Coordinates of C-alpha atoms in Angstrom, one line a residue:
Chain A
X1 CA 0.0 0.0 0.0
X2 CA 1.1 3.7 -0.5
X3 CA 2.6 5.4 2.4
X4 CA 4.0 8.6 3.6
X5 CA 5.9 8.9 6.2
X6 CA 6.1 11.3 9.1
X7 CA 8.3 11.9 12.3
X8 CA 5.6 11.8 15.0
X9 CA 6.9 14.8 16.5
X10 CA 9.1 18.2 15.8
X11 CA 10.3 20.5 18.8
X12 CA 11.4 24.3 17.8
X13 CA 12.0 26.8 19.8
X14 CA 10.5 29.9 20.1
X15 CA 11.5 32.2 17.1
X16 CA 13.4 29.7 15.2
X17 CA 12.6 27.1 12.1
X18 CA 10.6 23.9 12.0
X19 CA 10.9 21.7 9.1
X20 CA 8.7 19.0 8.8
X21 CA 9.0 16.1 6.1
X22 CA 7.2 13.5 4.5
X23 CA 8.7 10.6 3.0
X24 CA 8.1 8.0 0.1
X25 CA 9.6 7.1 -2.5
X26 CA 9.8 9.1 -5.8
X27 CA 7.3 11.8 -4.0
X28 CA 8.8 14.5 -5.8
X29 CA 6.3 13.7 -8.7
X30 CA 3.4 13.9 -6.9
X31 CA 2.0 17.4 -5.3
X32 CA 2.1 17.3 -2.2
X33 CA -0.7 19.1 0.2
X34 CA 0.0 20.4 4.0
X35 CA -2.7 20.5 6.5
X36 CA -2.6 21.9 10.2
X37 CA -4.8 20.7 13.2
X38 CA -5.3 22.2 16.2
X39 CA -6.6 20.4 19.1
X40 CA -10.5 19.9 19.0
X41 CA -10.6 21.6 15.2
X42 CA -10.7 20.9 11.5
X43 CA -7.9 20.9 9.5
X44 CA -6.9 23.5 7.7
X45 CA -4.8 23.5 4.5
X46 CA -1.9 25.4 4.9
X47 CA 0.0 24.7 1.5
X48 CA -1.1 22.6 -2.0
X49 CA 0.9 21.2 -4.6
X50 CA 4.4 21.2 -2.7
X51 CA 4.8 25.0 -2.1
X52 CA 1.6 27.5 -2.6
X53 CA 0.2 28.9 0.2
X54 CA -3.4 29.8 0.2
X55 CA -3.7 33.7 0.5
X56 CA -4.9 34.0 4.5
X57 CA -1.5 31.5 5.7
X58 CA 1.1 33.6 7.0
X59 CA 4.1 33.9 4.9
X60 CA 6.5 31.6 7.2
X61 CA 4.7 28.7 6.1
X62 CA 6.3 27.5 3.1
X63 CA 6.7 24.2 1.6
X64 CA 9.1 22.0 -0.9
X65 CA 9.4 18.8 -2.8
X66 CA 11.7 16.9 -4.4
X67 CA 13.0 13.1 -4.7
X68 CA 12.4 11.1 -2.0
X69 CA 10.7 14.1 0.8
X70 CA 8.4 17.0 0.7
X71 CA 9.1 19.4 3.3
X72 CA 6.8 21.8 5.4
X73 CA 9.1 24.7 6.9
X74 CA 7.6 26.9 9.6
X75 CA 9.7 29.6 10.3
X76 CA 10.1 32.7 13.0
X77 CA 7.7 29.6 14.7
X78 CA 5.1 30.7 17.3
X79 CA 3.1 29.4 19.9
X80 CA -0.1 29.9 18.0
X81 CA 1.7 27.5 15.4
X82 CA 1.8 24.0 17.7
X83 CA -0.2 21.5 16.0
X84 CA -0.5 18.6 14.1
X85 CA 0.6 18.8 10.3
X86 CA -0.3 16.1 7.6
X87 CA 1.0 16.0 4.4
X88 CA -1.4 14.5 1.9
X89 CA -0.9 13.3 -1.8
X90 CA -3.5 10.9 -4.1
X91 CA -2.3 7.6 -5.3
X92 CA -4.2 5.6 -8.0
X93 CA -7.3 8.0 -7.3
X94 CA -7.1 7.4 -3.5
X95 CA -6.1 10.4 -0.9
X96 CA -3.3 9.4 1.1
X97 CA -2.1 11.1 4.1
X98 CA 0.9 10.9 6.5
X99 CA 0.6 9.5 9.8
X100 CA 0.9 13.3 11.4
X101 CA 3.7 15.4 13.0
X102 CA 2.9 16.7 16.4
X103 CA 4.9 20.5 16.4
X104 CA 6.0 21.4 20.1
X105 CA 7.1 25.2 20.0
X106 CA 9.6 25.5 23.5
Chain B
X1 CA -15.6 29.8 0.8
X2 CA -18.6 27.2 1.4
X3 CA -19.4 26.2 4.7
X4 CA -19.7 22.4 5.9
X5 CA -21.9 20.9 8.8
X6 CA -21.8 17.8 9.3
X7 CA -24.7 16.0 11.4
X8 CA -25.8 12.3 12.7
X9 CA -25.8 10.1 15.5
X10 CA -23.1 10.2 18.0
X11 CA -23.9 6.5 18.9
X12 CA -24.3 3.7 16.6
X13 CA -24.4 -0.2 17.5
X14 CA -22.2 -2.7 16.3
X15 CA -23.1 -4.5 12.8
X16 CA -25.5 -1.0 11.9
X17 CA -25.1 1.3 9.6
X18 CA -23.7 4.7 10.2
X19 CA -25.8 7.8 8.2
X20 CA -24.5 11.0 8.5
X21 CA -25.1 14.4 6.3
X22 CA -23.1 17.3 5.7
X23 CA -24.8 20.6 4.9
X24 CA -23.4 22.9 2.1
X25 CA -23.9 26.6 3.0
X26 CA -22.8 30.0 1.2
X27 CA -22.6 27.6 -2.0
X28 CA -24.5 25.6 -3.8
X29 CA -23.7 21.5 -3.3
X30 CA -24.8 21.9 -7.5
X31 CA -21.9 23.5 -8.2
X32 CA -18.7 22.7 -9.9
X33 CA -16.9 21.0 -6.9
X34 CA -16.2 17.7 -5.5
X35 CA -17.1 16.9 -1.9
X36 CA -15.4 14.2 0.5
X37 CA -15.4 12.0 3.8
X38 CA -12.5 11.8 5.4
X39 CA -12.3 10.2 9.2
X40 CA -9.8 10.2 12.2
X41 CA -9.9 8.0 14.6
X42 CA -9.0 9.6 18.4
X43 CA -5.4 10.6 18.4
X44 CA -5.1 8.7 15.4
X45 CA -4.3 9.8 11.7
X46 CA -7.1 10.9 8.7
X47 CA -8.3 8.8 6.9
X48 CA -9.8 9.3 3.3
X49 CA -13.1 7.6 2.9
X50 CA -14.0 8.6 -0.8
X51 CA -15.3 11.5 -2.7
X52 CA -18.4 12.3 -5.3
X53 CA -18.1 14.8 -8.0
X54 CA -21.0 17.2 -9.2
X55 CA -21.3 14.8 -12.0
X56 CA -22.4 12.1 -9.2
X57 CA -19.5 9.9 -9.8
X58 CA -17.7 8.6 -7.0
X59 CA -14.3 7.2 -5.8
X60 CA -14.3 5.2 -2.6
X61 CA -11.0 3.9 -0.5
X62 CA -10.4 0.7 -1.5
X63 CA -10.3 -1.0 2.2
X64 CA -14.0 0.7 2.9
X65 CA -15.5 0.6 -0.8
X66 CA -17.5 -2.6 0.3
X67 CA -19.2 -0.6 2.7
X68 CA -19.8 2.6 1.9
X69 CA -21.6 5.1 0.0
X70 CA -21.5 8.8 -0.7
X71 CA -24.6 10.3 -2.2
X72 CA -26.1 14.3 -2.9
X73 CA -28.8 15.6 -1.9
X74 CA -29.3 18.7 -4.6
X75 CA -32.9 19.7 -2.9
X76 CA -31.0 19.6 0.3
X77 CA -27.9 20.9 -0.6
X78 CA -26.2 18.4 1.3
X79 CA -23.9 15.3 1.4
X80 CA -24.4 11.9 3.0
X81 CA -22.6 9.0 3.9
X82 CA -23.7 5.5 4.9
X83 CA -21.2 3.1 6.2
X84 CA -22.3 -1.2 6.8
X85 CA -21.6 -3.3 9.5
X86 CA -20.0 -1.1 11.8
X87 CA -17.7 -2.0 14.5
X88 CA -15.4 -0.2 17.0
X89 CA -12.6 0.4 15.0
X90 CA -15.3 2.8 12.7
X91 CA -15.3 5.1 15.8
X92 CA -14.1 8.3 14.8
X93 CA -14.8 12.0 14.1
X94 CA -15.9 12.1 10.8
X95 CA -15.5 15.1 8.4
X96 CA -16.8 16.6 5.1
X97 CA -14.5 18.7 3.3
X98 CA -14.7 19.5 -0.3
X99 CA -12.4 21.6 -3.5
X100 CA -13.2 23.4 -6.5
X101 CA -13.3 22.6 -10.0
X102 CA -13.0 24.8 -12.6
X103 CA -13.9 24.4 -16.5
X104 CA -13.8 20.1 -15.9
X105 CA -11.0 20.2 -14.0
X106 CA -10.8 19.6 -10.4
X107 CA -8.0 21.1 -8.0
X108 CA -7.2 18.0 -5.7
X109 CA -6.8 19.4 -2.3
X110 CA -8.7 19.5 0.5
X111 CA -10.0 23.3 0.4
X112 CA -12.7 23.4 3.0
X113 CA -13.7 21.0 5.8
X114 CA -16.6 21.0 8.1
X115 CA -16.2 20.7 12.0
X116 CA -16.5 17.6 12.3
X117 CA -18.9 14.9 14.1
X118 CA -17.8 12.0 16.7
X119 CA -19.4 8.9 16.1
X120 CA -18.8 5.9 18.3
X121 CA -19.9 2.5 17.9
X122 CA -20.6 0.5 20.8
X123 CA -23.3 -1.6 22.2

């Protein structure tokens, strides 16, 4: 089955960069889509196909993709950024999603 | 930006079938967009459950096709989804979200998503 694969969790400090990645094989030709959830809500999509950010994101969310990892980069992170982050693609018409990255900001 | 509300039972038994609906607002459900189920388990990952198109097609995930089905509602506006022979590990919150399609063809991302509903099924 087609899998992507997540670090369950990413620590940054206050202030500084979190990168978080998503792994399969040869994902760098598929677009990759980045969604944040906050405890008790909905997720939100916070960049499509690899690296666009949808016009109300802030501008440190940025996103990349190439061979073998996509890559969601928060940076100047804040406290109002600690969430969970998926990273989704479709395989064979099916929507796949990574298992989730928990984001700690110290 | 539509708006999604999903609605059903919070409780269903084992071996039942799960009905929820989702309810399209600021949008017509008529419109040039596709509209999906996903699910998450508590404290677990999302799980795709399968999508219809405003054609009425629909894609289903392979490990639940058997038993489920997505259907529209157009003098309702809304979505529904029915899921057979339930059993615990179907406990989850459940969510509608949906993305737009323009001139046939659709932009695959999840744009918008409803709240949310818990469903747990237990006897």
């Amino acid at each position: 089955s087609f899998e992507l694969t997540q670090p369950p969790s990413v620590s940054v400090a206050l202030g500084q960069t979190a990168r978080i990645t998503c792994e399969r094989n040869n994902i760098g030709s598929k677009n990759v889509h980045w969604y944040q959830q906050k405890p008790g809500q909905a997720p939100v999509l916070v960049i499509y196909r690899d690296n666009i950010r949808p016009s109300e994101i802030p501008e440190r969310f940025s996103g990349s993709n190439s061979g073998n990892t996509a890559t969601l980069t928060i940076s100047r992170a804040q406290a109002g950024d600690e969430a969970d982050y998926f990273c989704q693609v479709w395989d064979s018409s099916a929507a796949v999603f990574g298992g989730g990255t928990k984001v700690t900001v110290l | 930006q539509v708006q999604l509300q999903e609605s059903g039972p919070g409780l269903v038994r084992p071996s039942e079938t799960l009905s929820l609906t989702c309810v399209v607002s600021n949008g017509s459900i008529s419109s040039a967009n596709w509209w999906s189920w996903v699910r998450q388990p508590p404290g677990k990952g999302l799980e795709w459950i399968g999508e219809i198109y405003h054609s009425g097609s629909t894609k289903y995930n392979p490990s639940l096709k058997s038993r489920v089905t997505i259907t529209v509602d157009k003098s309702k506006n809304e979505l529904s989804l029915k899921m057979s022979s339930v059993t615990a590990a179907d406990t989850a919150v459940y969510y509608c979200a949906s993305g737009r399609c323009n001139g046939g063809y659709c932009y695959k991302w999840f744009q918008d998503w409803g709240q949310g509903t818990l469903v747990t099924v237990s006897s």
